Coordinates of C-alpha atoms in Angstrom, one line a residue:
X6 CA 0.0 0.0 0.0
X7 CA 2.6 2.5 -1.1
X8 CA 0.1 5.4 -1.4
X9 CA -1.7 4.8 1.9
X10 CA -1.3 7.5 4.5
X11 CA -2.7 8.0 8.0
X12 CA -3.8 11.6 8.7
X13 CA -4.3 13.1 12.1
X14 CA -7.8 14.4 11.7
X15 CA -8.4 16.8 14.5
X16 CA -11.8 18.2 13.4
X17 CA -10.3 21.6 12.6
X18 CA -9.9 23.4 9.4
X19 CA -6.2 22.6 8.8
X20 CA -6.4 18.9 9.0
X21 CA -9.6 18.9 6.9
X22 CA -7.9 20.8 4.1
X23 CA -4.9 18.5 4.4
X24 CA -7.1 15.5 3.9
X25 CA -8.5 17.0 0.6
X26 CA -5.1 17.9 -0.6
X27 CA -3.8 14.4 0.0
X28 CA -6.7 12.9 -1.9
X29 CA -5.9 15.2 -4.8
X30 CA -2.3 14.0 -4.7
X31 CA -3.5 10.4 -5.1
X32 CA -3.1 9.1 -1.6
X33 CA -5.4 6.6 0.0
X34 CA -6.2 8.6 3.2
X35 CA -7.1 7.1 6.6
X36 CA -8.4 9.7 9.0
X37 CA -7.5 9.1 12.6
X38 CA -9.0 11.2 15.5
X39 CA -7.1 11.3 18.8
X40 CA -9.4 11.2 21.9
X41 CA -8.1 13.3 24.8
X42 CA -11.4 13.2 26.7
X43 CA -12.7 16.6 25.8
X44 CA -15.0 15.7 22.9
X45 CA -14.8 16.9 19.3
X46 CA -15.1 13.6 17.5
X47 CA -18.2 14.7 15.6
X48 CA -16.4 17.4 13.6
X49 CA -13.6 15.0 12.6
X50 CA -16.1 12.3 11.6
X51 CA -18.2 14.8 9.6
X52 CA -15.0 15.7 7.6
X53 CA -14.3 12.0 7.0
X54 CA -17.8 11.4 5.8
X55 CA -17.8 14.5 3.5
X56 CA -14.5 13.2 1.9
X57 CA -15.5 9.6 2.0
X58 CA -12.4 8.4 3.8
X59 CA -12.1 5.7 6.5
X60 CA -12.3 7.1 10.0
X61 CA -11.0 5.7 13.3
X62 CA -10.5 6.8 16.9
X63 CA -7.4 6.5 19.1
X64 CA -7.7 6.9 22.8
X65 CA -4.5 8.8 24.0
X66 CA -5.9 10.0 27.4
X67 CA -3.5 7.9 29.5
X68 CA -0.4 8.6 27.4
X69 CA -1.2 12.3 27.4
X70 CA -1.6 12.3 31.2
X71 CA 1.7 10.5 31.8
X72 CA 3.9 12.0 29.1
X73 CA 2.6 15.6 28.9
X74 CA 0.2 16.7 31.6
X75 CA 2.2 15.3 34.5
X76 CA 5.5 16.9 33.3
X77 CA 3.7 20.1 32.6
X78 CA 2.5 20.2 36.2
X79 CA 6.0 19.3 37.6
X80 CA 7.7 22.0 35.5
X81 CA 5.5 24.8 36.6
X82 CA 5.8 23.9 40.2
X83 CA 9.6 23.8 39.8
X84 CA 9.7 27.3 38.4
X85 CA 10.1 26.3 34.8
X86 CA 7.9 27.2 31.8
X87 CA 6.9 24.1 29.9
X88 CA 6.0 23.6 26.3
X89 CA 3.5 20.8 26.2
X90 CA 2.9 20.6 22.4
X91 CA 6.5 20.1 21.6
X92 CA 6.6 17.3 24.2
X93 CA 3.4 15.7 23.0
X94 CA 4.4 15.4 19.4
X95 CA 7.2 12.9 19.8
X96 CA 5.8 11.1 22.9
X97 CA 2.0 10.8 22.2
X98 CA 0.6 12.3 19.0
X99 CA 2.9 10.9 16.3
X100 CA 3.4 7.5 18.0
X101 CA -0.4 7.1 18.0
X102 CA -0.6 8.0 14.3
X103 CA 2.3 5.5 13.5
X104 CA 0.5 2.8 15.4
X105 CA -2.6 3.3 13.3
X106 CA -0.4 3.3 10.2
X107 CA 0.9 -0.1 11.1
X108 CA -2.6 -1.4 11.5
X109 CA -3.7 -0.4 8.0
X110 CA -0.3 -1.2 6.3
X111 CA 0.7 2.4 5.6
X112 CA 4.2 3.7 5.9
X113 CA 3.3 7.4 5.8
X114 CA 1.8 9.8 8.4
X115 CA 0.4 13.3 7.8
X116 CA -0.8 16.2 9.9
X117 CA -2.1 19.7 9.3
X118 CA 1.1 21.3 10.6
X119 CA 2.6 24.2 8.6
X120 CA 6.0 22.7 8.0
X121 CA 7.9 20.9 5.2
X122 CA 9.9 17.8 4.7
X123 CA 12.5 18.0 2.0
X124 CA 15.3 15.8 0.8
X125 CA 18.6 17.6 1.0
X126 CA 21.6 17.2 -1.4
X127 CA 23.1 14.6 0.9
X128 CA 20.0 12.4 0.4
X129 CA 18.3 12.7 3.8
X130 CA 14.8 13.8 4.7
X131 CA 15.0 16.9 6.8
X132 CA 12.5 19.2 8.5
X133 CA 12.1 22.7 7.1
X134 CA 10.0 25.7 8.1
X135 CA 6.6 26.3 6.6
X136 CA 6.7 28.7 3.7
X137 CA 4.9 31.5 5.5
X138 CA 4.7 33.3 8.8
X139 CA 2.5 30.6 10.4
X140 CA 5.5 28.2 10.4
X141 CA 5.0 25.3 12.9
X142 CA 8.3 23.5 12.4
X143 CA 9.4 24.8 15.8
X144 CA 6.9 22.5 17.5
X145 CA 8.0 19.5 15.5
X146 CA 11.7 19.9 16.4
X147 CA 11.6 17.1 19.0
X148 CA 10.6 14.4 16.5
X149 CA 13.3 11.7 16.0
X150 CA 15.1 12.1 12.7
X151 CA 14.3 8.5 11.5
X152 CA 10.6 9.5 11.4
X153 CA 11.1 12.4 9.0
X154 CA 11.1 10.3 5.8
X155 CA 7.7 8.9 6.8
X156 CA 6.0 12.3 7.3
X157 CA 4.0 14.4 4.9
X158 CA 2.8 18.0 5.7
X159 CA 0.4 19.0 2.9
X160 CA 0.0 22.6 4.2
X161 CA 3.7 23.5 4.2
X162 CA 3.4 25.7 1.1
X163 CA 0.3 27.5 2.3
X164 CA -0.6 30.5 4.5
X165 CA -3.5 30.2 7.0
X166 CA -5.8 32.6 5.1
X167 CA -5.3 30.5 1.9
X168 CA -6.2 27.3 3.8
X169 CA -9.4 28.9 5.1
X170 CA -10.3 29.9 1.5
X171 CA -9.6 26.3 0.4
X172 CA -11.8 24.9 3.1
X173 CA -14.7 27.0 1.7
X174 CA -13.8 26.0 -1.8
X175 CA -13.8 22.4 -0.9
X176 CA -17.2 22.8 0.9
X177 CA -15.8 21.3 4.1
X178 CA -18.2 21.2 7.1
X179 CA -15.7 22.9 9.4
X180 CA -14.8 25.7 7.0
X181 CA -16.0 28.4 9.5
X182 CA -14.8 26.7 12.6
X183 CA -12.5 29.0 14.7
X184 CA -8.8 28.1 14.9
X185 CA -7.7 26.5 18.1
X186 CA -4.9 28.5 19.7
X187 CA -4.6 27.0 23.2
X188 CA -3.1 23.8 24.7
X189 CA -5.5 21.0 23.9
X190 CA -6.1 19.9 27.5
X191 CA -6.5 23.5 28.7
X192 CA -8.9 24.9 26.1
X193 CA -9.7 28.1 28.1
X194 CA -6.0 29.0 28.3
X195 CA -6.0 29.4 32.1
X196 CA -2.9 27.4 33.1
X197 CA -2.9 28.4 36.7
X198 CA -6.5 27.4 37.2
X199 CA -5.9 24.0 35.6
X200 CA -2.9 23.4 37.8
X201 CA -5.0 24.2 40.8
X202 CA -7.5 21.5 39.8
X203 CA -4.7 18.9 39.6
X204 CA -3.6 19.1 43.3
X205 CA -1.2 21.1 45.4
X206 CA 0.2 24.3 44.0
X207 CA 2.7 26.8 45.5
X208 CA 1.1 29.2 48.0
X209 CA 1.3 33.0 47.7
X210 CA 4.7 34.5 48.5
X211 CA 6.8 37.5 48.2
X212 CA 7.7 39.6 45.2
X213 CA 11.3 40.8 45.9
X214 CA 13.9 42.9 44.1
X215 CA 17.4 41.7 43.3
X216 CA 18.6 42.6 46.8
X217 CA 15.8 40.6 48.5
X218 CA 13.7 43.6 49.5
X219 CA 10.0 42.7 49.6
X220 CA 8.0 44.6 47.0
X221 CA 4.6 42.9 47.4
X222 CA 2.8 39.6 47.4
X223 CA 2.5 37.2 44.5
X224 CA -0.3 34.6 43.9
X225 CA 2.0 31.6 43.6
X226 CA 5.0 31.1 41.3
X227 CA 2.9 29.0 38.9
X228 CA 1.3 32.3 37.8
X229 CA 4.5 33.7 36.4
X230 CA 7.2 33.2 33.8
X231 CA 10.5 35.0 33.0
X232 CA 10.1 38.4 31.2
X233 CA 6.4 38.7 32.3
X234 CA 5.2 42.2 32.8
X235 CA 1.4 42.0 33.0
X236 CA -0.6 40.9 36.0
X237 CA 2.1 41.8 38.6
X238 CA 0.0 44.4 40.5
X239 CA 3.1 46.0 42.1
X240 CA 3.5 49.8 42.0
X241 CA 6.9 51.2 41.1
X242 CA 8.5 54.2 39.5
X243 CA 9.2 52.2 36.3
X244 CA 7.9 49.1 34.6
X245 CA 8.6 45.8 36.4
X246 CA 9.3 42.5 34.9
X247 CA 9.8 39.0 36.3
X248 CA 13.5 38.4 36.2
X249 CA 13.8 35.2 38.2
X250 CA 11.7 32.5 40.0
X251 CA 13.0 31.1 43.2
X252 CA 10.8 28.1 44.0
X253 CA 13.0 27.0 47.0
X254 CA 12.1 30.4 48.7
X255 CA 8.7 30.8 47.0
X256 CA 9.9 34.2 45.7
X257 CA 9.4 36.0 42.4
X258 CA 12.2 38.4 41.6
X259 CA 11.2 41.7 39.8
X260 CA 13.4 44.1 38.1
X261 CA 13.3 46.9 35.5
X262 CA 14.1 44.3 32.8
X263 CA 17.7 45.4 32.1
X264 CA 19.0 42.1 33.5
X265 CA 16.9 39.8 31.3
X266 CA 19.3 39.8 28.3
X267 CA 21.4 36.6 28.0
X268 CA 24.8 36.0 26.3
X269 CA 24.9 32.2 26.7
X270 CA 22.3 29.4 27.0
X271 CA 22.7 25.9 28.3
X272 CA 20.5 22.9 27.7
X273 CA 20.0 19.1 27.7
X274 CA 18.6 16.3 25.5
X275 CA 20.0 17.4 22.2
X276 CA 17.9 16.1 19.3
X277 CA 19.9 16.3 16.1
X278 CA 17.9 16.5 12.8
X279 CA 20.6 17.5 10.3
X280 CA 24.4 17.5 10.2
X281 CA 25.9 20.2 12.5
X282 CA 29.6 20.7 13.4
X283 CA 30.8 21.9 16.8
X284 CA 31.5 25.6 16.7
X285 CA 29.1 26.2 13.7
X286 CA 27.3 29.5 13.6
X287 CA 23.6 29.1 13.3
X288 CA 20.4 30.9 14.3
X289 CA 18.3 29.9 17.2
X290 CA 14.7 30.4 18.3
X291 CA 14.5 30.4 22.1
X292 CA 10.7 30.5 22.4
X293 CA 7.7 30.0 20.3
X294 CA 7.9 33.4 18.5
X295 CA 9.3 34.8 15.4
X296 CA 12.5 36.1 17.1
X297 CA 15.8 34.4 16.3
X298 CA 19.3 35.1 17.4
X299 CA 22.7 34.3 15.8
X300 CA 24.7 31.9 17.9
X301 CA 27.6 29.5 18.0
X302 CA 26.8 25.9 18.7
X303 CA 28.8 23.7 21.1
X304 CA 28.0 20.1 22.2
X305 CA 30.0 19.1 25.3
X306 CA 29.9 16.2 27.7
X307 CA 27.8 18.5 30.0
X308 CA 25.2 19.1 27.3
X309 CA 24.5 21.8 24.8
X310 CA 25.9 25.4 24.9
X311 CA 25.0 28.3 22.7
X312 CA 27.1 31.4 22.7
X313 CA 24.7 34.1 21.5
X314 CA 26.3 36.4 19.1
X315 CA 23.5 38.8 19.7
X316 CA 22.1 38.8 23.3
X317 CA 18.6 37.3 23.6
X318 CA 15.8 38.3 26.0
X319 CA 14.8 36.0 28.8
X320 CA 15.8 32.4 27.7
X321 CA 13.5 30.4 29.9
X322 CA 14.2 27.0 31.6
X323 CA 11.7 24.5 30.3
X324 CA 11.3 26.1 26.9
X325 CA 12.7 24.7 23.6
X326 CA 15.7 26.0 21.7
X327 CA 15.4 25.2 18.0
X328 CA 18.4 25.7 15.7
X329 CA 18.2 26.6 12.1
X330 CA 20.3 27.0 9.0
X331 CA 18.2 29.3 6.9
X332 CA 14.9 27.3 6.7
X333 CA 16.3 23.9 7.7
X334 CA 15.8 22.8 11.3
X335 CA 19.1 21.5 12.6
X336 CA 17.9 20.2 15.9
X337 CA 16.6 21.2 19.3
X338 CA 17.2 21.0 23.1
X339 CA 15.5 21.9 26.3
X340 CA 16.8 25.1 27.9
X341 CA 18.1 24.6 31.5
X342 CA 19.8 27.9 32.1
X343 CA 21.4 31.1 30.8
X344 CA 24.2 33.5 31.5
X345 CA 22.9 37.0 31.7
X346 CA 24.9 39.8 30.1
X347 CA 27.1 41.6 32.6
X348 CA 27.5 38.5 34.8

């Protein structure tokens, strides 16, 4: 079944359009909806019926709880800022799709991500950014390299407004459905409230300055992340930013923001996706945004080190550093610390 492909059919616009595009390319498409316990199967099934493709359901609730939700909770309580989607893709979502592919005899898996897989001059499949500003390759940078040759991203050449137009042109039943922008298991986006439903959370504590002087009271460190400005409710003669979290003292350190720039970043769990020499100059994205910084890559016995050729603002433990050479994704690692400029 060389043209069989399993598509993660979420019930949203992107995966629905991806299904139609795959059919037009001659694939035999199997739609697979992943159940996380919050509903939504009806929309995915309606798309499958409209396109006349086989439809199946995979229950990933327990894997999501163990591999994503529990680490998400631990990270926040430890003063880190987790990135659950980047953790879910290699540990839960894509493994579930590959399991379904094995069941139907397919060797390919597809999703509605805005990214590209291309064969490089040295003959290997590599991950590349999507062609437009809605690139999602960043969130896929934890996928193991051997999986890349089995992946198809039909939306890689499109922009989101184009995909919405295609959905209307294809007369898909979800064409007017709003885009989902939040973490799937926290659909309302209130991370702190979700954490509080999961058990013990840090109590309120002190906002302090860099010298330890108390500036006010915080609601619990799980409400804050490095660089945050909004929601502090502390009066001062200048803007205040979160510059450090001290879970061992239950303190949130505030500053004027001048100490947030970093010249060096460290991390762990390097995931190589393309050839990269020690000492190479690359660009790096240190959070899920459009900002990148030039850096020099070093892989040592202690882990990954990036010497930032242009200082970057607030690299945050728990977030993902993704390295690029132009549009090609070279690899990624989890940030564990940073050296601030002037230190």
